[in-house]
Tab-separated table of C-alpha atoms and ligand atoms in Angstrom:
chain	number	residue	atom	x	y	z
E	5	MET	CA	-49.705	-57.499	38.566
E	6	ALA	CA	-52.357	-60.003	39.511
E	7	LYS	CA	-53.129	-60.400	43.430
E	8	ARG	CA	-51.288	-63.443	44.740
E	9	VAL	CA	-52.800	-65.488	47.182
E	10	GLY	CA	-50.375	-67.809	49.115
E	11	PHE	CA	-51.035	-71.891	49.646
E	12	ALA	CA	-53.449	-71.817	52.595
E	13	THR	CA	-50.926	-74.540	54.514
E	14	ARG	CA	-47.467	-75.888	54.324
E	15	MET	CA	-48.727	-78.965	53.563
E	16	GLY	CA	-50.316	-77.652	50.331
E	17	ALA	CA	-47.409	-75.881	49.572
E	18	ILE	CA	-45.353	-79.101	49.485
E	19	ALA	CA	-47.829	-81.158	47.878
E	20	ALA	CA	-48.316	-78.713	44.865
E	21	ALA	CA	-44.581	-78.750	44.460
E	22	VAL	CA	-44.221	-82.630	44.778
E	23	GLY	CA	-47.016	-82.720	42.392
E	24	SER	CA	-45.149	-80.751	39.793
E	25	ALA	CA	-41.743	-82.801	40.580
E	26	VAL	CA	-43.194	-86.453	40.355
E	27	GLY	CA	-43.981	-87.647	36.928
E	28	LEU	CA	-43.104	-89.387	34.062
E	29	GLY	CA	-39.255	-88.031	34.926
E	30	ASN	CA	-39.278	-90.680	38.211
E	31	ILE	CA	-41.654	-93.784	36.665
E	32	TRP	CA	-40.782	-93.659	32.884
E	33	ARG	CA	-37.294	-91.807	32.314
E	34	PHE	CA	-35.307	-92.692	35.331
E	35	PRO	CA	-35.513	-96.374	35.408
E	36	TYR	CA	-34.527	-96.195	31.425
E	37	GLU	CA	-31.572	-93.562	31.911
E	38	ALA	CA	-30.644	-96.120	34.680
E	39	GLY	CA	-30.786	-98.671	32.285
E	40	VAL	CA	-29.137	-96.811	29.531
E	41	ASN	CA	-26.256	-95.823	31.874
E	42	GLY	CA	-25.333	-99.020	33.319
E	43	GLY	CA	-27.340	-99.113	36.447
E	44	GLY	CA	-25.675	-98.601	39.907
E	45	ALA	CA	-22.920	-95.990	39.264
E	46	PHE	CA	-25.670	-93.837	37.391
E	47	ILE	CA	-27.556	-94.046	40.628
E	48	LEU	CA	-24.767	-93.134	42.501
E	49	VAL	CA	-23.977	-90.071	40.694
E	50	TYR	CA	-27.792	-88.969	40.499
E	51	ILE	CA	-28.285	-89.227	44.185
E	52	CYS	CA	-24.790	-87.203	44.351
E	53	CYS	CA	-26.116	-84.673	42.037
E	54	ILE	CA	-29.656	-84.421	44.248
E	55	LEU	CA	-27.269	-83.214	47.174
E	56	VAL	CA	-24.853	-81.090	45.530
E	57	MET	CA	-27.073	-79.299	43.100
E	58	GLY	CA	-30.721	-80.366	42.960
E	59	ILE	CA	-31.550	-79.467	45.805
E	60	PRO	CA	-29.757	-76.327	46.169
E	61	VAL	CA	-31.272	-75.272	42.895
E	62	ILE	CA	-34.697	-75.856	44.244
E	63	LEU	CA	-33.953	-73.964	47.368
E	64	SER	CA	-32.493	-70.871	45.023
E	65	GLU	CA	-36.023	-70.946	43.115
E	66	PHE	CA	-37.848	-70.708	46.148
E	67	VAL	CA	-35.439	-67.855	47.415
E	68	ILE	CA	-36.296	-65.508	44.054
E	69	GLY	CA	-39.710	-66.635	44.116
E	70	ARG	CA	-40.811	-66.088	47.700
E	71	SER	CA	-38.373	-62.749	48.095
E	72	THR	CA	-40.474	-61.067	45.725
E	73	HIS	CA	-43.450	-62.563	45.428
E	74	SER	CA	-43.484	-62.399	41.498
E	75	ASN	CA	-42.595	-64.376	38.541
E	76	MET	CA	-39.225	-65.029	37.228
E	77	LYS	CA	-38.619	-62.096	34.858
E	78	ALA	CA	-40.029	-59.496	37.748
E	79	ALA	CA	-38.235	-60.996	40.519
E	80	LEU	CA	-35.182	-60.820	38.167
E	81	LYS	CA	-36.000	-57.224	37.294
E	82	GLN	CA	-36.445	-56.549	41.116
E	83	LEU	CA	-33.575	-58.226	42.529
E	84	SER	CA	-31.134	-57.072	40.082
E	85	PRO	CA	-32.395	-53.700	38.963
E	86	GLY	CA	-31.064	-51.908	35.706
E	87	LYS	CA	-29.390	-55.311	34.792
E	88	LYS	CA	-30.460	-57.578	32.091
E	89	TYR	CA	-30.495	-60.713	33.892
E	90	TYR	CA	-33.747	-61.484	33.378
E	91	LEU	CA	-33.467	-62.062	30.016
E	92	PHE	CA	-32.793	-65.476	31.468
E	93	THR	CA	-36.828	-65.794	31.728
E	94	TYR	CA	-36.930	-66.224	27.604
E	95	VAL	CA	-34.899	-69.047	28.036
E	96	CYS	CA	-36.774	-70.721	30.411
E	97	ILE	CA	-40.177	-70.090	28.480
E	98	LEU	CA	-38.494	-71.847	25.453
E	99	GLY	CA	-37.100	-74.805	27.580
E	100	SER	CA	-40.636	-75.099	29.110
E	101	PHE	CA	-42.214	-75.471	25.615
E	102	VAL	CA	-39.149	-78.087	24.476
E	103	VAL	CA	-40.252	-80.031	27.662
E	104	ILE	CA	-43.831	-80.285	27.154
E	105	GLY	CA	-43.643	-80.944	23.569
E	106	PHE	CA	-41.889	-84.224	24.147
E	107	TYR	CA	-43.293	-85.015	27.655
E	108	SER	CA	-46.928	-84.985	26.224
E	109	VAL	CA	-45.954	-87.738	23.641
E	110	VAL	CA	-45.182	-89.962	26.621
E	111	CYS	CA	-48.408	-88.976	28.567
E	112	GLY	CA	-50.101	-89.927	24.855
E	113	TRP	CA	-48.786	-93.363	25.299
E	114	ILE	CA	-49.788	-93.585	29.321
E	115	ILE	CA	-53.265	-93.251	27.952
E	116	GLU	CA	-53.182	-95.469	25.251
E	117	TYR	CA	-51.985	-98.274	28.131
E	118	LEU	CA	-54.771	-97.055	30.631
E	119	TYR	CA	-57.226	-97.717	27.708
E	120	GLN	CA	-55.831	-100.824	26.936
E	121	ALA	CA	-55.792	-102.020	30.649
E	122	ALA	CA	-59.002	-101.057	30.698
E	123	MET	CA	-60.087	-103.254	27.501
E	124	GLY	CA	-58.487	-106.076	29.284
E	125	GLN	CA	-55.999	-106.294	26.373
E	126	LEU	CA	-52.893	-105.800	28.535
E	127	SER	CA	-52.496	-109.625	30.153
E	128	GLY	CA	-51.997	-112.303	28.697
E	129	HIS	CA	-49.128	-111.834	26.367
E	130	SER	CA	-45.342	-112.771	25.789
E	131	ALA	CA	-42.309	-110.330	26.243
E	132	GLN	CA	-41.811	-110.606	22.942
E	133	GLU	CA	-45.876	-109.361	22.043
E	134	TYR	CA	-45.336	-106.842	24.640
E	135	ASN	CA	-42.755	-105.412	22.589
E	136	ASP	CA	-44.539	-105.467	19.503
E	137	MET	CA	-47.357	-103.878	20.874
E	138	PHE	CA	-45.110	-100.786	21.773
E	139	SER	CA	-43.724	-100.810	18.131
E	140	SER	CA	-46.976	-100.849	16.423
E	141	LEU	CA	-48.556	-97.938	19.065
E	142	VAL	CA	-45.428	-95.598	17.932
E	143	ALA	CA	-45.509	-96.685	14.296
E	144	ASN	CA	-48.732	-95.811	13.817
E	145	PRO	CA	-48.996	-91.658	13.221
E	146	TRP	CA	-52.913	-91.213	14.061
E	147	ARG	CA	-52.536	-93.417	17.373
E	148	CYS	CA	-49.450	-91.514	18.741
E	149	VAL	CA	-50.514	-88.397	17.895
E	150	GLY	CA	-54.117	-88.966	18.772
E	151	TRP	CA	-53.256	-90.296	22.261
E	152	THR	CA	-50.770	-86.830	22.396
E	153	VAL	CA	-53.716	-84.632	21.329
E	154	LEU	CA	-56.242	-85.990	24.018
E	155	PHE	CA	-54.082	-85.558	26.703
E	156	LEU	CA	-53.277	-81.893	25.945
E	157	VAL	CA	-56.630	-81.428	25.245
E	158	PHE	CA	-57.206	-82.736	28.776
E	159	ASN	CA	-54.517	-80.777	30.324
E	160	PHE	CA	-55.456	-77.090	28.442
E	161	MET	CA	-59.319	-77.542	29.550
E	162	VAL	CA	-58.419	-78.418	33.257
E	163	MET	CA	-56.377	-74.903	32.710
E	164	SER	CA	-58.939	-73.035	31.311
E	165	ARG	CA	-61.848	-73.944	33.621
E	166	GLY	CA	-59.612	-72.795	36.545
E	167	ILE	CA	-59.852	-76.419	38.028
E	168	GLU	CA	-56.033	-77.152	38.390
E	169	LYS	CA	-56.231	-76.364	42.109
E	170	GLY	CA	-59.169	-79.163	42.207
E	171	ILE	CA	-56.764	-81.375	40.244
E	172	GLU	CA	-54.117	-80.613	42.527
E	173	ARG	CA	-56.378	-81.541	45.414
E	174	VAL	CA	-57.131	-84.955	44.023
E	175	SER	CA	-53.539	-85.529	43.550
E	176	SER	CA	-52.809	-84.752	46.816
E	177	ILE	CA	-54.608	-88.003	47.398
E	178	MET	CA	-53.606	-89.657	44.182
E	179	MET	CA	-49.659	-88.971	45.512
E	180	PRO	CA	-49.761	-91.213	48.573
E	181	LEU	CA	-51.857	-93.619	46.690
E	182	LEU	CA	-48.917	-93.643	43.640
E	183	PHE	CA	-46.364	-94.131	46.322
E	184	LEU	CA	-48.230	-97.121	48.258
E	185	ILE	CA	-48.682	-98.674	45.066
E	186	LEU	CA	-45.409	-98.350	43.740
E	187	ILE	CA	-43.829	-99.981	47.303
E	188	ILE	CA	-46.827	-103.052	46.711
E	189	PHE	CA	-45.624	-103.479	43.044
E	190	CYS	CA	-41.772	-103.335	44.652
E	191	ILE	CA	-42.519	-105.849	46.803
E	192	LYS	CA	-44.159	-108.046	44.419
E	193	ALA	CA	-40.813	-107.331	41.953
E	194	LEU	CA	-38.826	-108.418	44.789
E	195	PHE	CA	-40.079	-112.294	44.507
E	196	LEU	CA	-39.441	-112.302	40.896
E	197	PRO	CA	-36.874	-114.653	39.771
E	198	GLY	CA	-34.482	-111.964	38.313
E	199	VAL	CA	-34.573	-109.883	41.590
E	200	SER	CA	-31.012	-110.619	42.077
E	201	ARG	CA	-29.886	-109.478	39.065
E	202	GLY	CA	-32.243	-106.665	39.122
E	203	LEU	CA	-30.959	-105.412	42.609
E	204	LYS	CA	-27.393	-105.758	41.238
E	205	PHE	CA	-27.846	-104.091	38.426
E	206	LEU	CA	-29.561	-101.448	40.339
E	207	PHE	CA	-27.376	-100.753	43.280
E	208	TYR	CA	-23.914	-102.229	42.532
E	209	PRO	CA	-21.750	-99.228	41.293
E	210	ASP	CA	-19.785	-100.697	38.595
E	211	PHE	CA	-18.007	-97.563	37.969
E	212	SER	CA	-16.369	-99.298	34.439
E	213	GLN	CA	-20.041	-98.757	32.630
E	214	LEU	CA	-20.060	-95.328	33.541
E	215	THR	CA	-19.137	-92.542	30.990
E	216	LEU	CA	-19.162	-88.766	31.219
E	217	ARG	CA	-22.005	-89.081	28.927
E	218	GLY	CA	-23.416	-90.992	31.872
E	219	VAL	CA	-22.438	-88.202	34.456
E	220	LEU	CA	-24.117	-85.593	32.380
E	221	ASP	CA	-27.206	-87.780	32.040
E	222	ALA	CA	-27.391	-88.219	35.500
E	223	PHE	CA	-27.403	-84.344	36.060
E	224	GLY	CA	-29.828	-83.824	33.450
E	225	GLN	CA	-32.387	-86.502	34.523
E	226	ALA	CA	-31.821	-85.223	38.213
E	227	PHE	CA	-32.921	-81.351	36.930
E	228	LEU	CA	-35.752	-82.952	34.913
E	229	SER	CA	-37.052	-84.704	37.581
E	230	LEU	CA	-37.159	-82.252	40.150
E	231	SER	CA	-38.606	-79.110	37.772
E	232	ILE	CA	-35.462	-77.217	38.241
E	233	GLY	CA	-33.954	-74.881	35.671
E	234	ILE	CA	-36.843	-73.454	33.910
E	235	SER	CA	-38.595	-71.268	36.854
E	236	CYS	CA	-41.069	-73.561	37.279
E	237	LEU	CA	-40.407	-73.579	41.119
E	238	VAL	CA	-40.091	-69.754	41.432
E	239	THR	CA	-43.930	-69.886	40.543
E	240	TYR	CA	-44.390	-71.964	43.784
E	241	GLY	CA	-42.054	-70.422	45.614
E	242	SER	CA	-43.563	-66.777	45.134
E	243	TYR	CA	-46.942	-68.140	46.100
E	244	PHE	CA	-45.368	-69.568	49.625
E	245	LYS	CA	-46.071	-67.922	52.957
E	246	ASP	CA	-43.297	-66.003	54.872
E	247	ASP	CA	-42.997	-68.327	57.825
E	248	ILE	CA	-42.617	-71.726	56.341
E	249	SER	CA	-38.504	-73.273	56.175
E	250	LEU	CA	-37.670	-73.207	52.507
E	251	VAL	CA	-34.788	-75.197	53.553
E	252	LYS	CA	-37.005	-78.060	54.974
E	253	ASP	CA	-39.513	-77.704	51.989
E	254	ALA	CA	-36.691	-77.948	49.451
E	255	THR	CA	-35.091	-80.745	50.987
E	256	MET	CA	-38.499	-82.673	51.660
E	257	VAL	CA	-39.261	-81.993	47.761
E	258	GLY	CA	-35.496	-83.565	46.635
E	259	VAL	CA	-35.947	-86.211	48.716
E	260	LEU	CA	-39.467	-87.502	48.226
E	261	ASP	CA	-38.709	-87.044	44.358
E	262	THR	CA	-35.685	-89.313	44.377
E	263	LEU	CA	-37.969	-92.100	46.798
E	264	VAL	CA	-40.355	-92.404	43.687
E	265	ALA	CA	-37.594	-92.533	41.141
E	266	ILE	CA	-35.325	-95.129	43.271
E	267	LEU	CA	-38.748	-97.412	43.894
E	268	SER	CA	-39.588	-97.047	40.291
E	269	GLY	CA	-36.373	-99.105	39.322
E	270	VAL	CA	-36.939	-101.326	42.217
E	271	MET	CA	-39.956	-102.079	40.859
E	272	ILE	CA	-38.610	-102.347	37.070
E	273	PHE	CA	-35.201	-103.984	37.087
E	274	PRO	CA	-36.069	-107.226	38.848
E	275	ALA	CA	-38.827	-107.599	35.732
E	276	VAL	CA	-36.079	-106.435	33.090
E	277	PHE	CA	-33.823	-109.221	34.127
E	278	SER	CA	-36.954	-112.054	34.540
E	279	PHE	CA	-38.661	-111.427	31.569
E	280	GLY	CA	-35.419	-111.090	29.173
E	281	VAL	CA	-35.964	-107.326	28.394
E	282	GLU	CA	-32.780	-105.239	27.645
E	283	PRO	CA	-32.035	-102.865	30.373
E	284	THR	CA	-30.708	-100.569	27.726
E	285	ALA	CA	-34.045	-100.463	25.769
E	286	GLY	CA	-34.368	-96.792	26.323
E	287	PRO	CA	-38.160	-94.909	26.384
E	288	ARG	CA	-39.909	-98.242	25.668
E	289	LEU	CA	-38.522	-99.899	28.689
E	290	ILE	CA	-41.432	-99.238	31.419
E	291	PHE	CA	-44.077	-100.149	28.474
E	292	GLU	CA	-42.480	-103.548	27.500
E	293	VAL	CA	-42.178	-104.479	31.368
E	294	LEU	CA	-44.833	-103.152	33.570
E	295	PRO	CA	-47.467	-105.623	31.812
E	296	GLY	CA	-45.533	-108.421	32.467
E	297	ILE	CA	-45.623	-107.294	36.347
E	298	PHE	CA	-49.714	-106.710	36.509
E	299	GLN	CA	-49.940	-110.309	34.849
E	300	GLN	CA	-48.053	-111.974	37.418
E	301	MET	CA	-50.471	-110.597	40.247
E	302	THR	CA	-53.839	-111.944	41.399
E	303	GLY	CA	-56.037	-108.992	40.522
E	304	GLY	CA	-53.692	-107.816	37.621
E	305	TYR	CA	-56.331	-106.091	35.536
E	306	PHE	CA	-57.403	-103.729	38.857
E	307	TRP	CA	-53.460	-103.024	39.380
E	308	ALA	CA	-52.960	-102.142	35.868
E	309	LEU	CA	-55.675	-99.973	35.626
E	310	LEU	CA	-55.279	-98.133	38.877
E	311	PHE	CA	-51.322	-97.896	38.076
E	312	PHE	CA	-52.055	-96.026	34.927
E	313	LEU	CA	-54.578	-93.927	36.178
E	314	LEU	CA	-52.112	-92.644	39.181
E	315	VAL	CA	-49.463	-92.511	36.466
E	316	PHE	CA	-51.696	-90.255	34.491
E	317	PHE	CA	-52.901	-88.326	37.608
E	318	ALA	CA	-48.625	-87.542	38.597
E	319	SER	CA	-48.020	-86.386	34.727
E	320	LEU	CA	-51.228	-83.995	34.519
E	321	THR	CA	-49.859	-82.292	37.658
E	322	SER	CA	-46.303	-81.776	36.281
E	323	THR	CA	-47.629	-80.879	33.145
E	324	ILE	CA	-49.980	-77.912	34.372
E	325	SER	CA	-46.931	-77.088	36.531
E	326	LEU	CA	-45.080	-76.627	33.245
E	327	SER	CA	-47.554	-74.817	31.163
E	328	GLU	CA	-48.085	-72.546	33.923
E	329	ILE	CA	-44.651	-71.283	33.051
E	330	PRO	CA	-45.566	-69.157	30.074
E	331	ILE	CA	-48.791	-68.911	31.028
E	332	THR	CA	-48.149	-66.551	34.410
E	333	PHE	CA	-45.441	-64.986	32.098
E	334	MET	CA	-48.135	-63.819	29.317
E	335	ILE	CA	-50.419	-62.586	31.629
E	336	GLU	CA	-48.332	-60.649	34.309
E	337	GLU	CA	-45.902	-59.302	31.662
E	338	ARG	CA	-47.804	-59.146	28.630
E	339	LYS	CA	-50.544	-58.056	30.194
E	340	MET	CA	-53.318	-60.951	28.479
E	341	SER	CA	-56.229	-62.595	29.693
E	342	ARG	CA	-56.130	-66.016	31.009
E	343	PRO	CA	-58.088	-67.552	28.179
E	344	ARG	CA	-55.754	-65.466	25.689
E	345	ALA	CA	-52.692	-66.822	27.196
E	346	ILE	CA	-53.732	-70.664	27.728
E	347	ALA	CA	-54.812	-70.058	23.916
E	348	TRP	CA	-51.375	-69.221	22.852
E	349	THR	CA	-49.707	-71.647	25.033
E	350	ALA	CA	-51.705	-74.070	23.869
E	351	VAL	CA	-51.206	-73.649	20.052
E	352	PHE	CA	-47.206	-73.476	20.289
E	353	THR	CA	-47.447	-77.051	22.656
E	354	PHE	CA	-49.680	-78.688	20.378
E	355	ALA	CA	-47.410	-77.678	17.504
E	356	LEU	CA	-44.489	-79.013	18.950
E	357	ALA	CA	-46.166	-82.139	20.707
E	358	VAL	CA	-47.493	-83.324	17.156
E	359	VAL	CA	-43.948	-82.934	15.726
E	360	ALA	CA	-42.480	-85.086	18.420
E	361	ALA	CA	-45.283	-87.656	18.430
E	362	LEU	CA	-44.522	-87.707	14.376
E	363	SER	CA	-40.974	-88.703	15.089
E	364	PHE	CA	-41.758	-92.036	15.410
E	365	ASN	CA	-43.217	-92.626	12.002
E	366	VAL	CA	-43.726	-90.089	9.438
E	367	LEU	CA	-40.913	-88.001	10.537
E	368	GLU	CA	-38.736	-90.840	11.538
E	369	ASP	CA	-35.913	-89.982	9.063
E	370	VAL	CA	-35.660	-86.500	10.346
E	371	LYS	CA	-32.586	-86.200	12.180
E	372	ILE	CA	-31.411	-83.665	14.529
E	373	PHE	CA	-27.401	-84.163	15.252
E	374	GLY	CA	-28.045	-88.017	14.859
E	375	LYS	CA	-30.871	-88.098	16.956
E	376	SER	CA	-34.714	-88.349	16.218
E	377	ILE	CA	-37.187	-85.051	16.525
E	378	PHE	CA	-38.019	-86.505	19.924
E	379	ASP	CA	-35.045	-87.997	21.344
E	380	ALA	CA	-33.377	-84.461	20.233
E	381	MET	CA	-36.263	-82.786	22.249
E	382	ASP	CA	-35.900	-84.874	25.245
E	383	TYR	CA	-32.087	-84.285	25.101
E	384	ALA	CA	-32.531	-80.704	24.857
E	385	ALA	CA	-34.884	-80.059	27.334
E	386	SER	CA	-32.991	-82.078	30.119
E	387	ASN	CA	-29.473	-81.972	29.169
E	388	ILE	CA	-29.042	-78.146	27.830
E	389	PHE	CA	-31.854	-76.277	29.384
E	390	MET	CA	-32.915	-77.369	32.653
E	391	LEU	CA	-29.252	-78.079	33.399
E	392	MET	CA	-28.358	-74.749	32.220
E	393	GLY	CA	-30.795	-73.061	33.452
E	394	GLY	CA	-30.403	-74.873	36.944
E	395	VAL	CA	-26.612	-73.832	36.919
E	396	PHE	CA	-27.575	-70.220	35.828
E	397	THR	CA	-30.132	-70.047	38.798
E	398	ALA	CA	-27.398	-71.444	41.279
E	399	VAL	CA	-24.862	-69.023	40.333
E	400	TYR	CA	-27.061	-66.059	40.304
E	401	VAL	CA	-28.414	-66.655	43.621
E	402	GLY	CA	-24.869	-67.594	44.782
E	403	TRP	CA	-22.986	-64.990	43.572
E	404	ILE	CA	-24.849	-62.301	41.547
E	405	MET	CA	-27.715	-61.661	44.054
E	406	ASP	CA	-27.703	-60.014	47.528
E	407	ARG	CA	-26.597	-62.041	50.230
E	408	LYS	CA	-28.588	-60.664	52.552
E	409	VAL	CA	-31.706	-61.502	50.315
E	410	LEU	CA	-30.739	-65.437	50.673
E	411	HIS	CA	-29.644	-65.039	54.101
E	412	ASP	CA	-33.243	-63.547	55.007
E	413	GLN	CA	-34.905	-66.417	52.998
E	414	LEU	CA	-33.236	-69.043	54.722
E	415	THR	CA	-33.653	-68.301	57.944
E	416	ASN	CA	-37.104	-66.423	57.784
E	417	GLY	CA	-35.880	-63.046	58.745
E	418	GLY	CA	-33.587	-63.898	61.357
E	419	ARG	CA	-36.187	-66.512	63.186
E	420	LEU	CA	-34.653	-69.754	62.263
E	421	LYS	CA	-31.046	-71.045	62.906
E	422	GLY	CA	-30.022	-71.405	59.248
E	423	LYS	CA	-27.730	-74.166	60.082
E	424	SER	CA	-27.214	-75.433	56.626
E	425	GLU	CA	-26.597	-72.169	55.119
E	426	SER	CA	-22.795	-72.517	54.900
E	427	TYR	CA	-23.437	-75.500	52.906
E	428	PHE	CA	-26.013	-74.266	50.431
E	429	VAL	CA	-23.815	-71.528	49.725
E	430	PHE	CA	-20.720	-73.523	49.108
E	431	CYS	CA	-23.001	-75.615	46.286
E	432	LEU	CA	-24.440	-72.899	44.939
E	433	ARG	CA	-20.871	-70.649	44.939
E	434	TYR	CA	-18.506	-73.379	43.460
E	435	VAL	CA	-20.291	-76.915	42.682
E	436	ALA	CA	-22.231	-75.134	39.876
E	437	PRO	CA	-19.649	-73.102	38.340
E	438	VAL	CA	-17.662	-76.157	38.291
E	439	SER	CA	-20.013	-78.187	36.871
E	440	ILE	CA	-21.149	-75.937	34.353
E	441	ILE	CA	-17.560	-75.685	32.950
E	442	PHE	CA	-17.484	-79.721	32.802
E	443	ILE	CA	-20.816	-79.474	31.086
E	444	PHE	CA	-19.404	-76.817	28.656
E	445	LEU	CA	-16.263	-78.849	27.817
E	446	TYR	CA	-18.222	-82.070	27.559
E	447	LEU	CA	-20.768	-80.382	24.723
E	448	THR	CA	-18.049	-78.852	22.820
E	449	GLY	CA	-16.304	-82.086	22.587
E	450	ILE	CA	-13.478	-81.030	24.696
E	451	ILE	CA	-13.127	-83.526	26.974
Z	528	PFF	N1	-40.731	-83.345	37.035
Z	528	PFF	C1	-41.567	-83.599	35.985
Z	528	PFF	C2	-41.272	-85.298	36.092
Z	528	PFF	O1	-40.615	-85.719	36.911
Z	528	PFF	O2	-42.012	-85.765	35.343
Z	528	PFF	C3	-41.162	-82.921	34.968
Z	528	PFF	C4	-41.220	-81.512	34.966
Z	528	PFF	C5	-42.434	-80.352	35.433
Z	528	PFF	C6	-40.232	-80.980	34.281
Z	528	PFF	C7	-42.728	-79.573	35.512
Z	528	PFF	C8	-40.035	-79.350	34.419
Z	528	PFF	C9	-41.423	-78.986	35.053
Z	528	PFF	F1	-41.107	-77.441	35.081
C-alpha cells in the first residue's frame, strides 16, 4: 500500500473536506431544488436531514477512514474480516463516475459564463435575453461538450501533475473569499424589490408545497452537498491525525456547507422574484438570475468575473475529490501507477460527461424513465447512489462494525469526553434504517 501521510494541521484537514463539500451542489443545485420543491418546507426538511443523517454519516466515513488509515475497500476488509461488505466499494466507484459525469457538464457551463463575464457580455440584457442565452448554450452541442471537455482536461491536468495540494492551498484562500462574496451578494439581494417574496419563499415553511418526492430530494441534496455516501470522506478520514476530534470536524463541515447553501438561496430568491423568473426553472435557475444581480451592482463586470472564478475553484476542489475515489482505488487495490489510474479514470469520465452534455441537444430525445440522460444521472447520483450509500455507511457503523472502534474514534481512545456519542449512535442505528425503508417504499412506488 502507498505510504500515507497525514494532513499537517487540523485546519488543513477541515479545509480539504470543506473544499470537497462546497461546490456546485450548494451554489447551483441547492437553490434550484429548493425552488422546484416549494422553498421553506424543503429547507426545513433539508436542515433536519443534515442533523440526523448528514453529520452522522460524515462522522461514520471519517471513522471508517481514520480507524484503518486505508481506502474504503481495504478498510471494510480490515474492519469486517472474512465478510463481503467491501463489495460496497464498487457501488461507490460507480456512483463517483455518475456524479462526476453530470457535474462536469455544469462546471463547463460555469466556464462559459466565466468567459462571457470576461468578454463583458453578461450585462445589459433583459431577463428574457438571459433565458435565451442559457438555452442557446445548451442547445449547441459543440459549446456544451467543448466547455465540459475543457473543464475535465483542466481537472485531470491538475491531478496528473500532482498539483491538487497546490489547488487545495489556493482554495483555502478562495473558499473564505467565496464565503465573503456570497455575503456581499446577499446584502445586495436584500435591496432588491422582490426581497420580501424571496425570503418568504425561502424561509416560510408551507407544507402544502412539500411532497414525498420533495423529502427524498432533500435527503439526496444533503448527501450530494456533503460529499457523503460514495466513500469520498473515508479517504479524507484516512489521512486524519489521531488527535483531532472527529465529532467537531464532522460538525464543522456540515455546518459550513449548509451555511453556504442557505446563503446561495438568500442571494438567488429575492432576485428570482424581482426579475420575474420562475422559481421552478430547475438547473438553469442560477444562470438566468445571477447576471441580473451583477448588472445591478457598481463594478458588475468585476463582481461577475470574481464570482464565476471562485465558483470554478469551488467546483474544481469537488471534482478533484470525486476523481480521487476511483484513482485511489486503482492505485491501492489494483496496484496501478498513478498516471495509469488517472488515464483510466479520465477515459470513463470523459465518456459519461460527453453523453450527459449531448443530452441537451443531439441526444435530447433519449429518455431514461422519462428523464433526459443528464437529469437521470443527476437523480441517480444523489437520490440513489449517494443516498443508499450513505444509509449503508450509517447502518454499517451503527450496527455491524465493532462498537469499540466507534467509541475509540469518537473519544480518541478515551482522551475526549464523547458526550455526543449516544446521539450519533441513535441516528446511525435507528434514523438510518427508517430512512432506507422510506426510500425503498418510495422508489418502488408503494407510497
Ligand atoms: N459536495 C459537492 C458539491 O456540493 O458540489 C459534490 C461532490 C463532491 C459530491 C465530492 C460527491 C463527492 F464525492
